[in-house]
C-alpha atoms as a printed R data frame, in Angstrom:
    type eleno elety resid chain resno        x       y       z
1   ATOM     1    CA   MET     A     1 -227.022 311.820  11.341
2   ATOM     2    CA   GLN     A     2 -223.657 310.306  12.273
3   ATOM     3    CA   ARG     A     3 -219.920 311.094  10.148
4   ATOM     4    CA   SER     A     4 -218.103 308.983   8.724
5   ATOM     5    CA   ASN     A     5 -214.863 307.989   8.352
6   ATOM     6    CA   ALA     A     6 -214.988 308.965   4.224
7   ATOM     7    CA   GLY     A     7 -216.553 312.493   5.696
8   ATOM     8    CA   ASP     A     8 -220.179 312.075   3.655
9   ATOM     9    CA   VAL     A     9 -223.000 311.990   5.499
10  ATOM    10    CA   THR     A    10 -224.810 309.234   6.395
11  ATOM    11    CA   TYR     A    11 -228.026 307.879   8.484
12  ATOM    12    CA   ASP     A    12 -228.652 306.852  11.121
13  ATOM    13    CA   ASP     A    13 -232.010 305.273   9.856
14  ATOM    14    CA   PRO     A    14 -232.683 301.153   9.587
15  ATOM    15    CA   TRP     A    15 -234.703 301.988   6.338
16  ATOM    16    CA   TYR     A    16 -231.842 303.740   4.188
17  ATOM    17    CA   ASP     A    17 -230.340 301.711   2.130
18  ATOM    18    CA   ALA     A    18 -227.175 303.255   1.199
19  ATOM    19    CA   LEU     A    19 -226.858 301.013  -2.267
20  ATOM    20    CA   ALA     A    20 -229.416 301.715  -3.106
21  ATOM    21    CA   SER     A    21 -229.950 305.446  -3.051
22  ATOM    22    CA   GLY     A    22 -226.768 306.253  -4.757
23  ATOM    23    CA   TRP     A    23 -226.765 309.910  -4.199
24  ATOM    24    CA   GLY     A    24 -223.855 311.008  -2.047
25  ATOM    25    CA   GLU     A    25 -221.926 308.218  -1.601
26  ATOM    26    CA   SER     A    26 -218.512 308.124  -2.672
27  ATOM    27    CA   ALA     A    27 -217.567 304.566  -3.489
28  ATOM    28    CA   ALA     A    28 -215.220 304.432   0.470
29  ATOM    29    CA   ALA     A    29 -218.988 304.475   2.403
30  ATOM    30    CA   VAL     A    30 -221.070 301.499   0.297
31  ATOM    31    CA   ALA     A    31 -220.057 299.302   2.862
32  ATOM    32    CA   LEU     A    32 -223.161 297.147   4.621
33  ATOM    33    CA   PRO     A    33 -223.278 299.002   8.638
34  ATOM    34    CA   GLN     A    34 -222.676 296.623  11.591
35  ATOM    35    CA   ALA     A    35 -224.763 294.677  12.838
36  ATOM    36    CA   ARG     A    36 -227.148 296.239  16.285
37  ATOM    37    CA   THR     A    37 -226.942 294.772  19.410
38  ATOM    38    CA   GLU     A    38 -230.507 294.925  20.933
39  ATOM    39    CA   PRO     A    39 -231.389 294.445  24.590
40  ATOM    40    CA   ALA     A    40 -233.580 290.982  25.286
41  ATOM    41    CA   ALA     A    41 -236.876 293.431  25.704
42  ATOM    42    CA   ALA     A    42 -236.841 295.894  22.726
43  ATOM    43    CA   PRO     A    43 -237.366 292.940  20.110
44  ATOM    44    CA   SER     A    44 -240.652 292.095  20.827
45  ATOM    45    CA   ALA     A    45 -241.052 296.252  21.994
46  ATOM    46    CA   ALA     A    46 -240.377 296.396  18.182
47  ATOM    47    CA   ALA     A    47 -242.672 293.644  16.656
48  ATOM    48    CA   ASP     A    48 -245.834 295.103  19.549
49  ATOM    49    CA   ILE     A    49 -244.808 298.492  17.236
50  ATOM    50    CA   TYR     A    50 -244.743 297.091  14.135
51  ATOM    51    CA   LEU     A    51 -248.199 295.483  14.503
52  ATOM    52    CA   GLU     A    52 -249.930 298.405  16.383
53  ATOM    53    CA   VAL     A    53 -249.139 300.340  13.821
54  ATOM    54    CA   GLN     A    54 -250.167 298.050  10.749
55  ATOM    55    CA   ARG     A    55 -253.648 297.772  12.614
56  ATOM    56    CA   SER     A    56 -254.198 301.529  12.377
57  ATOM    57    CA   ALA     A    57 -256.539 303.478  10.027
58  ATOM    58    CA   ALA     A    58 -253.134 306.005   8.367
59  ATOM    59    CA   PHE     A    59 -251.582 301.988   7.840
60  ATOM    60    CA   GLN     A    60 -254.670 299.812   6.632
61  ATOM    61    CA   GLU     A    61 -255.531 303.373   3.796
62  ATOM    62    CA   VAL     A    62 -252.327 303.779   2.612
63  ATOM    63    CA   ARG     A    63 -252.945 299.590   2.076
64  ATOM    64    CA   ARG     A    64 -256.835 300.027   0.603
65  ATOM    65    CA   ARG     A    65 -255.227 302.642  -1.664
66  ATOM    66    CA   TYR     A    66 -252.267 300.597  -3.160
67  ATOM    67    CA   ARG     A    67 -254.603 298.000  -3.098
68  ATOM    68    CA   ARG     A    68 -256.956 299.850  -5.284
69  ATOM    69    CA   PHE     A    69 -254.377 300.922  -7.828
70  ATOM    70    CA   VAL     A    70 -252.807 297.903  -8.206
71  ATOM    71    CA   VAL     A    71 -254.911 295.361  -8.156
72  ATOM    72    CA   PRO     A    72 -256.856 296.819 -11.002
73  ATOM    73    CA   GLY     A    73 -254.539 297.900 -13.013
74  ATOM    74    CA   ALA     A    74 -252.396 294.324 -13.122
75  ATOM    75    CA   VAL     A    75 -256.164 292.598 -13.733
76  ATOM    76    CA   ALA     A    76 -256.587 294.766 -17.368
77  ATOM    77    CA   PHE     A    77 -253.196 294.454 -18.011
78  ATOM    78    CA   LEU     A    78 -253.097 290.672 -17.890
79  ATOM    79    CA   LEU     A    79 -256.082 290.640 -19.381
80  ATOM    80    CA   TRP     A    80 -255.131 293.268 -22.692
81  ATOM    81    CA   TYR     A    81 -251.612 290.184 -23.110
82  ATOM    82    CA   VAL     A    82 -253.699 287.829 -23.035
83  ATOM    83    CA   ALA     A    83 -256.343 288.554 -25.399
84  ATOM    84    CA   TYR     A    84 -252.570 289.553 -27.344
85  ATOM    85    CA   VAL     A    85 -251.663 285.744 -27.336
86  ATOM    86    CA   VAL     A    86 -254.722 284.209 -27.580
87  ATOM    87    CA   THR     A    87 -255.467 286.388 -30.891
88  ATOM    88    CA   ALA     A    88 -252.216 285.593 -32.656
89  ATOM    89    CA   THR     A    89 -252.589 282.283 -31.664
90  ATOM    90    CA   THR     A    90 -256.293 282.042 -32.811
91  ATOM    91    CA   VAL     A    91 -256.347 283.922 -35.604
92  ATOM    92    CA   PRO     A    92 -253.518 284.563 -37.235
93  ATOM    93    CA   GLY     A    93 -254.880 285.631 -40.619
94  ATOM    94    CA   LEU     A    94 -256.383 289.511 -38.360
95  ATOM    95    CA   MET     A    95 -252.839 289.982 -36.888
96  ATOM    96    CA   ALA     A    96 -251.136 290.259 -40.432
97  ATOM    97    CA   ARG     A    97 -253.048 292.165 -41.970
98  ATOM    98    CA   PRO     A    98 -251.344 294.718 -43.111
99  ATOM    99    CA   VAL     A    99 -251.951 298.531 -41.805
100 ATOM   100    CA   VAL     A   100 -249.520 300.726 -43.587
101 ATOM   101    CA   GLY     A   101 -246.758 299.347 -45.799
102 ATOM   102    CA   ALA     A   102 -244.918 296.228 -44.170
103 ATOM   103    CA   VAL     A   103 -246.800 296.854 -40.556
104 ATOM   104    CA   ASN     A   104 -249.440 294.699 -39.691
105 ATOM   105    CA   VAL     A   105 -252.108 294.480 -36.811
106 ATOM   106    CA   GLY     A   106 -249.665 291.756 -34.996
107 ATOM   107    CA   MET     A   107 -246.637 294.080 -34.934
108 ATOM   108    CA   LEU     A   108 -249.075 296.836 -34.128
109 ATOM   109    CA   ALA     A   109 -250.435 295.501 -31.019
110 ATOM   110    CA   GLY     A   110 -246.740 294.510 -30.075
111 ATOM   111    CA   LEU     A   111 -245.641 297.691 -29.487
112 ATOM   112    CA   GLY     A   112 -248.189 298.475 -27.941
113 ATOM   113    CA   GLN     A   113 -247.778 295.887 -25.126
114 ATOM   114    CA   PHE     A   114 -244.728 297.707 -24.801
115 ATOM   115    CA   LEU     A   115 -246.449 301.200 -24.032
116 ATOM   116    CA   THR     A   116 -249.349 299.719 -21.657
117 ATOM   117    CA   THR     A   117 -246.462 298.879 -19.905
118 ATOM   118    CA   PHE     A   118 -244.493 301.686 -19.585
119 ATOM   119    CA   LEU     A   119 -247.995 303.626 -19.711
120 ATOM   120    CA   LEU     A   120 -249.171 301.568 -16.919
121 ATOM   121    CA   THR     A   121 -245.659 301.608 -14.692
122 ATOM   122    CA   TRP     A   122 -245.689 305.811 -15.124
123 ATOM   123    CA   ALA     A   123 -249.563 306.082 -13.848
124 ATOM   124    CA   TYR     A   124 -248.301 303.535 -11.122
125 ATOM   125    CA   VAL     A   125 -245.042 305.888 -10.166
126 ATOM   126    CA   ARG     A   126 -247.655 308.696 -10.009
127 ATOM   127    CA   HIS     A   127 -249.880 307.516  -7.938
128 ATOM   128    CA   ALA     A   128 -247.598 306.361  -5.411
129 ATOM   129    CA   ARG     A   129 -246.435 309.966  -5.705
130 ATOM   130    CA   LEU     A   130 -249.666 311.390  -4.894
131 ATOM   131    CA   ARG     A   131 -251.868 309.714  -2.918
132 ATOM   132    CA   ARG     A   132 -249.643 306.840  -0.897
133 ATOM   133    CA   ASP     A   133 -245.275 308.536  -0.298
134 ATOM   134    CA   ARG     A   134 -246.357 311.368   1.987
135 ATOM   135    CA   ALA     A   135 -248.977 308.821   4.096
136 ATOM   136    CA   ALA     A   136 -246.168 305.937   4.145
137 ATOM   137    CA   LEU     A   137 -243.424 308.268   5.266
138 ATOM   138    CA   GLU     A   138 -245.825 309.650   8.148
139 ATOM   139    CA   LEU     A   139 -245.989 306.316   8.774
140 ATOM   140    CA   ARG     A   140 -242.102 305.321   8.961
141 ATOM   141    CA   TRP     A   141 -241.078 308.198  10.711
142 ATOM   142    CA   ASP     A   142 -243.783 306.950  13.750
143 ATOM   143    CA   THR     A   143 -242.804 304.159  14.141
144 ATOM   144    CA   GLN     A   144 -239.509 304.869  14.223
145 ATOM   145    CA   GLU     A   145 -240.229 307.777  17.245
146 ATOM   146    CA   LEU     A   146 -241.902 304.919  18.487
147 ATOM   147    CA   THR     A   147 -239.408 302.348  18.211
148 ATOM   148    CA   ARG     A   148 -237.003 305.243  20.013
149 ATOM   149    CA   GLY     A   149 -239.473 305.521  22.954
150 ATOM   150    CA   ARG     A   150 -240.326 302.109  23.583
151 ATOM   151    CA   GLY     A   151 -236.076 301.598  24.019
152 ATOM   152    CA   GLY     A   152 -236.134 299.341  20.299
153 ATOM   153    CA   ALA     A   153 -233.906 300.128  17.449
154 ATOM   154    CA   SER     A   154 -231.546 302.981  19.475
């Protein structure tokens, strides 16, 4: 870690994005860091490290967990959305059927779209936090240590 001119702590971490974090930075500490100059051999060494990590079983497991959640979730949500649109255009009488007072089936289905969006977002965040974030963070730190050990980023 390094101290910035504003007295705040900034991280000497290539993945740390001070502008996106929004925690603990003062207005004076939002300047982008200067680009680093690396030796000529460092990019190939870093590229080899990243390829090695990408081929690792741990990385493949993180990607597999991601795909197992995202693909079925995206397919289910798209099918639900297409069913809503097709029903609204082909069977307007069904969508106009009143349920309670001025509320009809179409309004409930439309609100259901918003509800399922929020539920899917919540489920995605929960899944990421419980099943992927820790493994991805470990991969990140391992990669960073390997890069530093072979003369990549310092």
